[in-house]
PDB file of C-alpha atoms and ligand atoms in Angstrom:
ATOM      1  CA  MET A   1     -20.040  -1.887   7.150  1.00  0.00           C
ATOM      2  CA  ILE A   2     -16.697  -2.144   6.943  1.00  0.00           C
ATOM      3  CA  ASP A   3     -14.514  -1.357  10.216  1.00  0.00           C
ATOM      4  CA  LEU A   4     -11.042  -0.223   8.630  1.00  0.00           C
ATOM      5  CA  TYR A   5      -7.664  -0.021  10.921  1.00  0.00           C
ATOM      6  CA  TYR A   6      -5.488   2.449   9.396  1.00  0.00           C
ATOM      7  CA  TRP A   7      -2.514   4.686   9.405  1.00  0.00           C
ATOM      8  CA  THR A   8      -1.779   7.264   6.478  1.00  0.00           C
ATOM      9  CA  THR A   9       0.881   5.149   4.914  1.00  0.00           C
ATOM     10  CA  PRO A  10       1.197   3.169   1.409  1.00  0.00           C
ATOM     11  CA  ASN A  11      -0.303   0.220   2.733  1.00  0.00           C
ATOM     12  CA  GLY A  12      -3.054   1.980   4.522  1.00  0.00           C
ATOM     13  CA  HIS A  13      -4.085   3.943   1.035  1.00  0.00           C
ATOM     14  CA  LYS A  14      -4.395   0.467  -0.722  1.00  0.00           C
ATOM     15  CA  ILE A  15      -7.580  -0.104   1.284  1.00  0.00           C
ATOM     16  CA  THR A  16      -8.977   3.302   1.217  1.00  0.00           C
ATOM     17  CA  ILE A  17      -8.818   3.577  -2.508  1.00  0.00           C
ATOM     18  CA  PHE A  18     -10.430   0.293  -2.659  1.00  0.00           C
ATOM     19  CA  LEU A  19     -13.464   1.207  -0.662  1.00  0.00           C
ATOM     20  CA  GLU A  20     -13.723   4.647  -1.869  1.00  0.00           C
ATOM     21  CA  GLU A  21     -13.920   3.333  -5.338  1.00  0.00           C
ATOM     22  CA  ALA A  22     -16.364   0.426  -4.473  1.00  0.00           C
ATOM     23  CA  GLY A  23     -18.410   2.846  -2.517  1.00  0.00           C
ATOM     24  CA  LEU A  24     -18.768   0.509   0.426  1.00  0.00           C
ATOM     25  CA  PRO A  25     -19.595   2.047   3.638  1.00  0.00           C
ATOM     26  CA  TYR A  26     -16.832   2.251   6.052  1.00  0.00           C
ATOM     27  CA  ARG A  27     -15.483   3.783   9.175  1.00  0.00           C
ATOM     28  CA  ILE A  28     -11.991   4.152  10.213  1.00  0.00           C
ATOM     29  CA  HIS A  29     -10.342   3.651  13.218  1.00  0.00           C
ATOM     30  CA  PRO A  30      -6.968   5.011  12.911  1.00  0.00           C
ATOM     31  CA  ILE A  31      -3.819   3.420  14.356  1.00  0.00           C
ATOM     32  CA  ASN A  32      -1.468   5.704  15.217  1.00  0.00           C
ATOM     33  CA  ILE A  33       1.867   3.732  14.490  1.00  0.00           C
ATOM     34  CA  GLY A  34       4.372   6.489  15.395  1.00  0.00           C
ATOM     35  CA  LYS A  35       2.464   6.373  18.587  1.00  0.00           C
ATOM     36  CA  GLY A  36       2.776   2.854  19.318  1.00  0.00           C
ATOM     37  CA  ASP A  37      -1.096   2.122  18.905  1.00  0.00           C
ATOM     38  CA  GLN A  38      -0.066  -1.106  16.952  1.00  0.00           C
ATOM     39  CA  PHE A  39       0.979  -2.826  19.620  1.00  0.00           C
ATOM     40  CA  ASP A  40      -2.582  -2.708  21.525  1.00  0.00           C
ATOM     41  CA  ASP A  41      -3.960  -5.666  22.456  1.00  0.00           C
ATOM     42  CA  ALA A  42      -7.430  -5.326  20.635  1.00  0.00           C
ATOM     43  CA  PHE A  43      -5.565  -4.291  17.656  1.00  0.00           C
ATOM     44  CA  LEU A  44      -3.149  -7.412  17.771  1.00  0.00           C
ATOM     45  CA  ARG A  45      -6.078  -9.645  17.911  1.00  0.00           C
ATOM     46  CA  ILE A  46      -6.998  -8.561  14.549  1.00  0.00           C
ATOM     47  CA  SER A  47      -3.743  -8.108  13.006  1.00  0.00           C
ATOM     48  CA  PRO A  48      -1.052 -10.283  14.952  1.00  0.00           C
ATOM     49  CA  ASN A  49       1.927  -8.878  13.049  1.00  0.00           C
ATOM     50  CA  ASN A  50       1.338  -5.536  14.633  1.00  0.00           C
ATOM     51  CA  ARG A  51       1.215  -3.607  11.016  1.00  0.00           C
ATOM     52  CA  ILE A  52      -1.656  -1.765   9.816  1.00  0.00           C
ATOM     53  CA  PRO A  53      -3.788  -2.118   7.787  1.00  0.00           C
ATOM     54  CA  ALA A  54      -6.666  -4.618   8.729  1.00  0.00           C
ATOM     55  CA  ILE A  55     -10.440  -4.811   8.436  1.00  0.00           C
ATOM     56  CA  VAL A  56     -13.049  -6.564  10.173  1.00  0.00           C
ATOM     57  CA  ASP A  57     -16.290  -7.185   7.882  1.00  0.00           C
ATOM     58  CA  GLN A  58     -19.417  -7.014  10.189  1.00  0.00           C
ATOM     59  CA  GLU A  59     -21.583  -8.365   7.257  1.00  0.00           C
ATOM     60  CA  PRO A  60     -19.458 -11.151   5.776  1.00  0.00           C
ATOM     61  CA  ALA A  61     -21.275 -12.905   2.557  1.00  0.00           C
ATOM     62  CA  ASP A  62     -22.015 -16.037   4.710  1.00  0.00           C
ATOM     63  CA  GLY A  63     -24.244 -14.106   7.036  1.00  0.00           C
ATOM     64  CA  GLY A  64     -21.785 -15.384  10.091  1.00  0.00           C
ATOM     65  CA  ASP A  65     -19.716 -13.877  12.775  1.00  0.00           C
ATOM     66  CA  PRO A  66     -17.646 -10.579  11.437  1.00  0.00           C
ATOM     67  CA  VAL A  67     -14.778 -11.533   9.492  1.00  0.00           C
ATOM     68  CA  SER A  68     -11.283  -9.687  10.377  1.00  0.00           C
ATOM     69  CA  VAL A  69      -8.618  -9.862   7.757  1.00  0.00           C
ATOM     70  CA  PHE A  70      -4.927  -8.598   8.047  1.00  0.00           C
ATOM     71  CA  GLU A  71      -2.198  -8.371   5.296  1.00  0.00           C
ATOM     72  CA  SER A  72      -2.855  -5.378   2.609  1.00  0.00           C
ATOM     73  CA  GLY A  73      -3.031  -8.037  -0.171  1.00  0.00           C
ATOM     74  CA  ALA A  74      -5.225 -10.460   1.540  1.00  0.00           C
ATOM     75  CA  ILE A  75      -7.405  -7.560   2.511  1.00  0.00           C
ATOM     76  CA  LEU A  76      -7.960  -6.553  -1.388  1.00  0.00           C
ATOM     77  CA  ILE A  77      -8.664  -9.852  -2.738  1.00  0.00           C
ATOM     78  CA  TYR A  78     -11.308 -10.520   0.293  1.00  0.00           C
ATOM     79  CA  LEU A  79     -12.813  -7.334  -0.691  1.00  0.00           C
ATOM     80  CA  ALA A  80     -12.631  -8.094  -4.353  1.00  0.00           C
ATOM     81  CA  GLU A  81     -14.292 -11.075  -3.892  1.00  0.00           C
ATOM     82  CA  LYS A  82     -16.918  -9.516  -1.636  1.00  0.00           C
ATOM     83  CA  THR A  83     -18.184  -7.108  -4.311  1.00  0.00           C
ATOM     84  CA  GLY A  84     -17.122  -8.720  -7.334  1.00  0.00           C
ATOM     85  CA  ARG A  85     -15.293  -5.901  -8.724  1.00  0.00           C
ATOM     86  CA  PHE A  86     -11.653  -5.066  -9.332  1.00  0.00           C
ATOM     87  CA  LEU A  87     -10.258  -8.698  -9.625  1.00  0.00           C
ATOM     88  CA  HIS A  88     -10.907  -9.959 -13.560  1.00  0.00           C
ATOM     89  CA  ARG A  89     -13.055 -12.827 -13.336  1.00  0.00           C
ATOM     90  CA  ASP A  90     -11.680 -14.883 -16.460  1.00  0.00           C
ATOM     91  CA  LEU A  91      -9.067 -17.342 -15.623  1.00  0.00           C
ATOM     92  CA  ARG A  92      -6.121 -15.707 -17.327  1.00  0.00           C
ATOM     93  CA  GLY A  93      -7.053 -11.974 -16.459  1.00  0.00           C
ATOM     94  CA  ARG A  94      -7.571 -13.222 -12.648  1.00  0.00           C
ATOM     95  CA  VAL A  95      -4.030 -15.174 -12.686  1.00  0.00           C
ATOM     96  CA  GLN A  96      -2.468 -12.175 -14.037  1.00  0.00           C
ATOM     97  CA  VAL A  97      -4.006  -9.572 -11.399  1.00  0.00           C
ATOM     98  CA  LEU A  98      -2.851 -11.944  -8.807  1.00  0.00           C
ATOM     99  CA  GLU A  99       0.364 -12.023  -9.927  1.00  0.00           C
ATOM    100  CA  TRP A 100       0.964  -8.596  -9.917  1.00  0.00           C
ATOM    101  CA  LEU A 101      -0.631  -7.866  -6.726  1.00  0.00           C
ATOM    102  CA  MET A 102       1.895 -10.400  -5.254  1.00  0.00           C
ATOM    103  CA  TRP A 103       4.667  -8.656  -7.359  1.00  0.00           C
ATOM    104  CA  GLN A 104       3.525  -5.465  -5.129  1.00  0.00           C
ATOM    105  CA  MET A 105       3.536  -7.283  -2.216  1.00  0.00           C
ATOM    106  CA  GLY A 106       6.520  -9.338  -2.365  1.00  0.00           C
ATOM    107  CA  GLY A 107       8.703  -6.641  -4.190  1.00  0.00           C
ATOM    108  CA  LEU A 108       7.882  -3.574  -4.530  1.00  0.00           C
ATOM    109  CA  GLY A 109       6.469  -2.750  -1.426  1.00  0.00           C
ATOM    110  CA  PRO A 110       9.248  -4.405   1.099  1.00  0.00           C
ATOM    111  CA  MET A 111      11.853  -3.217  -1.511  1.00  0.00           C
ATOM    112  CA  LEU A 112      10.744   0.485  -1.414  1.00  0.00           C
ATOM    113  CA  GLY A 113      10.093   0.401   2.229  1.00  0.00           C
ATOM    114  CA  GLN A 114      14.054  -0.296   2.751  1.00  0.00           C
ATOM    115  CA  ASN A 115      14.497   2.449   0.157  1.00  0.00           C
ATOM    116  CA  HIS A 116      12.536   4.848   2.212  1.00  0.00           C
ATOM    117  CA  HIS A 117      14.342   3.591   5.344  1.00  0.00           C
ATOM    118  CA  PHE A 118      18.133   3.948   4.439  1.00  0.00           C
ATOM    119  CA  VAL A 119      17.646   7.032   1.942  1.00  0.00           C
ATOM    120  CA  THR A 120      15.571   8.930   4.515  1.00  0.00           C
ATOM    121  CA  TYR A 121      15.274   7.508   7.805  1.00  0.00           C
ATOM    122  CA  ALA A 122      18.365   5.658   8.770  1.00  0.00           C
ATOM    123  CA  PRO A 123      20.342   7.574  11.160  1.00  0.00           C
ATOM    124  CA  GLU A 124      23.710   6.743   9.677  1.00  0.00           C
ATOM    125  CA  LYS A 125      23.856   7.595   5.612  1.00  0.00           C
ATOM    126  CA  LEU A 126      25.076   3.644   4.595  1.00  0.00           C
ATOM    127  CA  PRO A 127      26.468   4.121   1.000  1.00  0.00           C
ATOM    128  CA  TYR A 128      26.100   0.602   0.232  1.00  0.00           C
ATOM    129  CA  ALA A 129      22.303   0.238   1.475  1.00  0.00           C
ATOM    130  CA  ILE A 130      21.199   3.138   0.017  1.00  0.00           C
ATOM    131  CA  GLU A 131      22.767   1.849  -3.664  1.00  0.00           C
ATOM    132  CA  ARG A 132      21.581  -1.554  -3.011  1.00  0.00           C
ATOM    133  CA  TYR A 133      18.004  -0.401  -2.497  1.00  0.00           C
ATOM    134  CA  VAL A 134      17.968   2.769  -5.030  1.00  0.00           C
ATOM    135  CA  LYS A 135      19.094   0.053  -7.365  1.00  0.00           C
ATOM    136  CA  GLU A 136      16.411  -2.476  -6.711  1.00  0.00           C
ATOM    137  CA  THR A 137      13.704   0.643  -6.735  1.00  0.00           C
ATOM    138  CA  GLU A 138      14.970   1.427 -10.580  1.00  0.00           C
ATOM    139  CA  ARG A 139      14.843  -2.224 -11.706  1.00  0.00           C
ATOM    140  CA  LEU A 140      11.255  -2.590 -10.100  1.00  0.00           C
ATOM    141  CA  TYR A 141      10.042   0.754 -11.813  1.00  0.00           C
ATOM    142  CA  SER A 142      11.509  -0.589 -15.160  1.00  0.00           C
ATOM    143  CA  VAL A 143       9.819  -3.951 -14.767  1.00  0.00           C
ATOM    144  CA  LEU A 144       6.583  -1.641 -14.000  1.00  0.00           C
ATOM    145  CA  ASN A 145       7.098   0.582 -17.283  1.00  0.00           C
ATOM    146  CA  LYS A 146       7.424  -2.395 -19.420  1.00  0.00           C
ATOM    147  CA  GLN A 147       4.474  -4.007 -18.004  1.00  0.00           C
ATOM    148  CA  LEU A 148       2.389  -0.497 -18.618  1.00  0.00           C
ATOM    149  CA  ARG A 149       3.443  -0.520 -22.526  1.00  0.00           C
ATOM    150  CA  GLY A 150       0.318  -1.004 -24.225  1.00  0.00           C
ATOM    151  CA  ARG A 151      -2.034  -1.192 -21.157  1.00  0.00           C
ATOM    152  CA  ASP A 152      -3.775   1.455 -19.534  1.00  0.00           C
ATOM    153  CA  TYR A 153      -3.707  -0.041 -16.185  1.00  0.00           C
ATOM    154  CA  ILE A 154      -1.683  -2.863 -14.861  1.00  0.00           C
ATOM    155  CA  CYS A 155      -3.360  -5.727 -16.071  1.00  0.00           C
ATOM    156  CA  GLY A 156      -5.593  -3.954 -19.119  1.00  0.00           C
ATOM    157  CA  GLU A 157      -8.372  -3.129 -17.070  1.00  0.00           C
ATOM    158  CA  TYR A 158      -8.230  -1.322 -13.655  1.00  0.00           C
ATOM    159  CA  SER A 159      -7.754  -3.473 -10.563  1.00  0.00           C
ATOM    160  CA  ILE A 160      -6.557  -4.208  -6.959  1.00  0.00           C
ATOM    161  CA  ALA A 161      -2.947  -4.444  -8.603  1.00  0.00           C
ATOM    162  CA  ASP A 162      -3.128  -0.593  -9.236  1.00  0.00           C
ATOM    163  CA  MET A 163      -4.622  -0.033  -5.991  1.00  0.00           C
ATOM    164  CA  ALA A 164      -1.754  -1.848  -4.313  1.00  0.00           C
ATOM    165  CA  ALA A 165       1.035  -0.275  -6.395  1.00  0.00           C
ATOM    166  CA  TYR A 166      -0.027   3.625  -6.822  1.00  0.00           C
ATOM    167  CA  PRO A 167       0.510   4.364  -3.116  1.00  0.00           C
ATOM    168  CA  TRP A 168       4.355   3.001  -3.366  1.00  0.00           C
ATOM    169  CA  ILE A 169       4.970   5.189  -6.777  1.00  0.00           C
ATOM    170  CA  VAL A 170       3.701   8.246  -5.394  1.00  0.00           C
ATOM    171  CA  PRO A 171       6.772   9.234  -3.542  1.00  0.00           C
ATOM    172  CA  TRP A 172       8.959   8.443  -6.387  1.00  0.00           C
ATOM    173  CA  GLU A 173      11.158  11.803  -5.484  1.00  0.00           C
ATOM    174  CA  ARG A 174      12.413  10.763  -2.457  1.00  0.00           C
ATOM    175  CA  GLN A 175      13.271   7.131  -3.871  1.00  0.00           C
ATOM    176  CA  ARG A 176      15.527   9.048  -5.739  1.00  0.00           C
ATOM    177  CA  MET A 177      13.707   7.973  -9.080  1.00  0.00           C
ATOM    178  CA  ASP A 178      13.595  10.464 -12.328  1.00  0.00           C
ATOM    179  CA  ILE A 179       9.718   9.941 -13.362  1.00  0.00           C
ATOM    180  CA  ASP A 180      10.662  11.062 -16.468  1.00  0.00           C
ATOM    181  CA  THR A 181      12.318   8.603 -17.312  1.00  0.00           C
ATOM    182  CA  PHE A 182       9.733   6.014 -16.630  1.00  0.00           C
ATOM    183  CA  PRO A 183       7.027   7.439 -19.019  1.00  0.00           C
ATOM    184  CA  GLU A 184       4.991   4.588 -18.895  1.00  0.00           C
ATOM    185  CA  VAL A 185       4.942   4.731 -15.251  1.00  0.00           C
ATOM    186  CA  LYS A 186       4.560   8.630 -15.183  1.00  0.00           C
ATOM    187  CA  ARG A 187       1.512   8.433 -17.569  1.00  0.00           C
ATOM    188  CA  TRP A 188       0.046   5.384 -15.542  1.00  0.00           C
ATOM    189  CA  MET A 189       0.375   7.617 -12.212  1.00  0.00           C
ATOM    190  CA  GLU A 190      -1.289  10.527 -13.532  1.00  0.00           C
ATOM    191  CA  ALA A 191      -4.306   8.497 -14.603  1.00  0.00           C
ATOM    192  CA  MET A 192      -4.593   6.886 -11.044  1.00  0.00           C
ATOM    193  CA  LYS A 193      -4.303  10.088  -9.396  1.00  0.00           C
ATOM    194  CA  ALA A 194      -6.868  11.760 -11.301  1.00  0.00           C
ATOM    195  CA  ARG A 195      -9.554   9.185 -10.232  1.00  0.00           C
ATOM    196  CA  PRO A 196     -11.900  10.652  -7.886  1.00  0.00           C
ATOM    197  CA  ALA A 197     -11.939   7.846  -5.476  1.00  0.00           C
ATOM    198  CA  VAL A 198      -8.146   8.037  -5.266  1.00  0.00           C
ATOM    199  CA  GLU A 199      -8.630  11.750  -4.715  1.00  0.00           C
ATOM    200  CA  ARG A 200     -11.089  10.916  -1.604  1.00  0.00           C
ATOM    201  CA  ALA A 201      -9.015   8.186  -0.542  1.00  0.00           C
ATOM    202  CA  TYR A 202      -6.030  10.625  -0.003  1.00  0.00           C
ATOM    203  CA  ALA A 203      -7.877  13.500   1.465  1.00  0.00           C
ATOM    204  CA  ARG A 204      -9.218  11.200   4.253  1.00  0.00           C
ATOM    205  CA  ALA A 205      -5.516  10.440   5.067  1.00  0.00           C
ATOM    206  CA  LYS A 206      -5.077  14.225   5.445  1.00  0.00           C
ATOM    207  CA  GLU A 207      -7.915  14.655   7.668  1.00  0.00           C
ATOM    208  CA  ILE A 208      -6.516  11.651   9.869  1.00  0.00           C
ATOM    209  CA  ASN A 209      -2.918  12.731   9.856  1.00  0.00           C
ATOM    210  CA  THR A 210      -2.454  16.543  10.133  1.00  0.00           C
ATOM    211  CA  GLN A 211       1.514  16.147  10.573  1.00  0.00           C
ATOM    212  CA  PRO A 212       2.822  13.326   8.094  1.00  0.00           C
ATOM    213  CA  THR A 213       6.513  13.760   8.760  1.00  0.00           C
ATOM    214  CA  VAL A 214       7.757  11.041  11.120  1.00  0.00           C
ATOM    215  CA  SER A 215       9.275  12.590  14.384  1.00  0.00           C
ATOM    216  CA  GLU A 216      12.417  10.989  16.435  1.00  0.00           C
ATOM    217  CA  GLU A 217       9.771   9.555  18.970  1.00  0.00           C
ATOM    218  CA  ALA A 218       7.894   7.837  16.110  1.00  0.00           C
ATOM    219  CA  LYS A 219      11.015   6.463  14.960  1.00  0.00           C
ATOM    220  CA  ALA A 220      11.926   4.923  18.432  1.00  0.00           C
ATOM    221  CA  VAL A 221       8.468   3.417  18.176  1.00  0.00           C
ATOM    222  CA  LEU A 222       9.090   1.945  14.391  1.00  0.00           C
ATOM    223  CA  PHE A 223      12.543   1.190  14.203  1.00  0.00           C
ATOM    224  CA  GLY A 224      14.478  -1.454  15.699  1.00  0.00           C
ATOM    225  CA  GLN A 225      11.575  -3.676  16.882  1.00  0.00           C
ATOM    226  CA  GLY A 226      12.863  -7.015  18.303  1.00  0.00           C
ATOM    227  CA  ARG A 227      11.036 -10.011  19.562  1.00  0.00           C
ATOM    228  CA  ARG A 228       7.868  -9.648  21.658  1.00  0.00           C
ATOM    229  CA  ASP A 229       6.570 -12.464  23.667  1.00  0.00           C
TER     230      ASP A 229
HETATM  231  N1  LIG B   1       3.140  -6.790   4.202  1.00  0.00           N
HETATM  232  C1  LIG B   1       2.189  -5.858   5.068  1.00  0.00           C
HETATM  233  C2  LIG B   1       2.663  -4.406   5.582  1.00  0.00           C
HETATM  234  C3  LIG B   1       2.517  -3.536   6.572  1.00  0.00           C
HETATM  235  C4  LIG B   1       2.972  -2.734   6.706  1.00  0.00           C
HETATM  236  O1  LIG B   1       4.390  -2.391   6.947  1.00  0.00           O
HETATM  237  N2  LIG B   1       2.291  -1.742   7.514  1.00  0.00           N
HETATM  238  C5  LIG B   1       3.082  -0.785   8.094  1.00  0.00           C
HETATM  239  C6  LIG B   1       2.621   0.710   7.590  1.00  0.00           C
HETATM  240  S1  LIG B   1       2.851   1.000   5.755  1.00  0.00           S
HETATM  241  C7  LIG B   1       3.288  -0.842   9.492  1.00  0.00           C
HETATM  242  O2  LIG B   1       1.815  -0.824  10.225  1.00  0.00           O
HETATM  243  N3  LIG B   1       3.954  -0.038  10.636  1.00  0.00           N
HETATM  244  C8  LIG B   1       3.739  -0.694  11.722  1.00  0.00           C
HETATM  245  C9  LIG B   1       5.113  -1.031  12.474  1.00  0.00           C
HETATM  246  O3  LIG B   1       6.125  -0.865  12.172  1.00  0.00           O
HETATM  247  O4  LIG B   1       5.380  -1.017  13.950  1.00  0.00           O
HETATM  248  C10 LIG B   1       0.618  -5.486   4.200  1.00  0.00           C
HETATM  249  O5  LIG B   1       1.128  -5.138   3.173  1.00  0.00           O
HETATM  250  O6  LIG B   1      -0.503  -5.145   4.961  1.00  0.00           O
END
């Protein structure tokens, strides 16, 4: 059994997509980040960066004590290794999946997160910041578009690289992207959306969070966090 500490955000969806694809038994522990659940001591013990997602594997492969993992990229690699699925096994394929996973973790996720912040949530509309992150979003979409040319999925076969990137592309409209100008991304996004496991992952999210908008109360919790000793 996998215990999943989760909220209904792009980084959270990555892991429900994996678990649904692999058919691994899991139970969700909702961590409502708009209400501050990410600062509970019990959660911080498994996720010291006060961010979702995190997992605890109650039945690790070595038969030892439960294993906890935070950081969505590390979780995807852990689960891929546990199940032997969605991470190419040949040396070159594996390197490629890890490259694109790191590209998502270090670039696509953080930059699009800033896009969401300055375009949608920031109390002041700062043209410099908006332009910087919308342009960077556009650049990243064009990199992905090129990679997808001639490939069904990011690294050919379906992998954890796709699971990591897809939830960040779903909100393309509010990122101010014109998806029709990225035809390969559009085709891939539609193929991802049609996968039954992806549908199930997003359906779980709807059950757990019936009010996905970010309230003023949630903004106060989420933005402007500083040092916590
Ligand atoms: N690099 C981390 C980022 C995780 C992250 O930013 N999670 C957000 C939700 S998508 C969160 O938990 N935010 C809570 C907060 O800001 O306090 C990962 O990929 O797991």
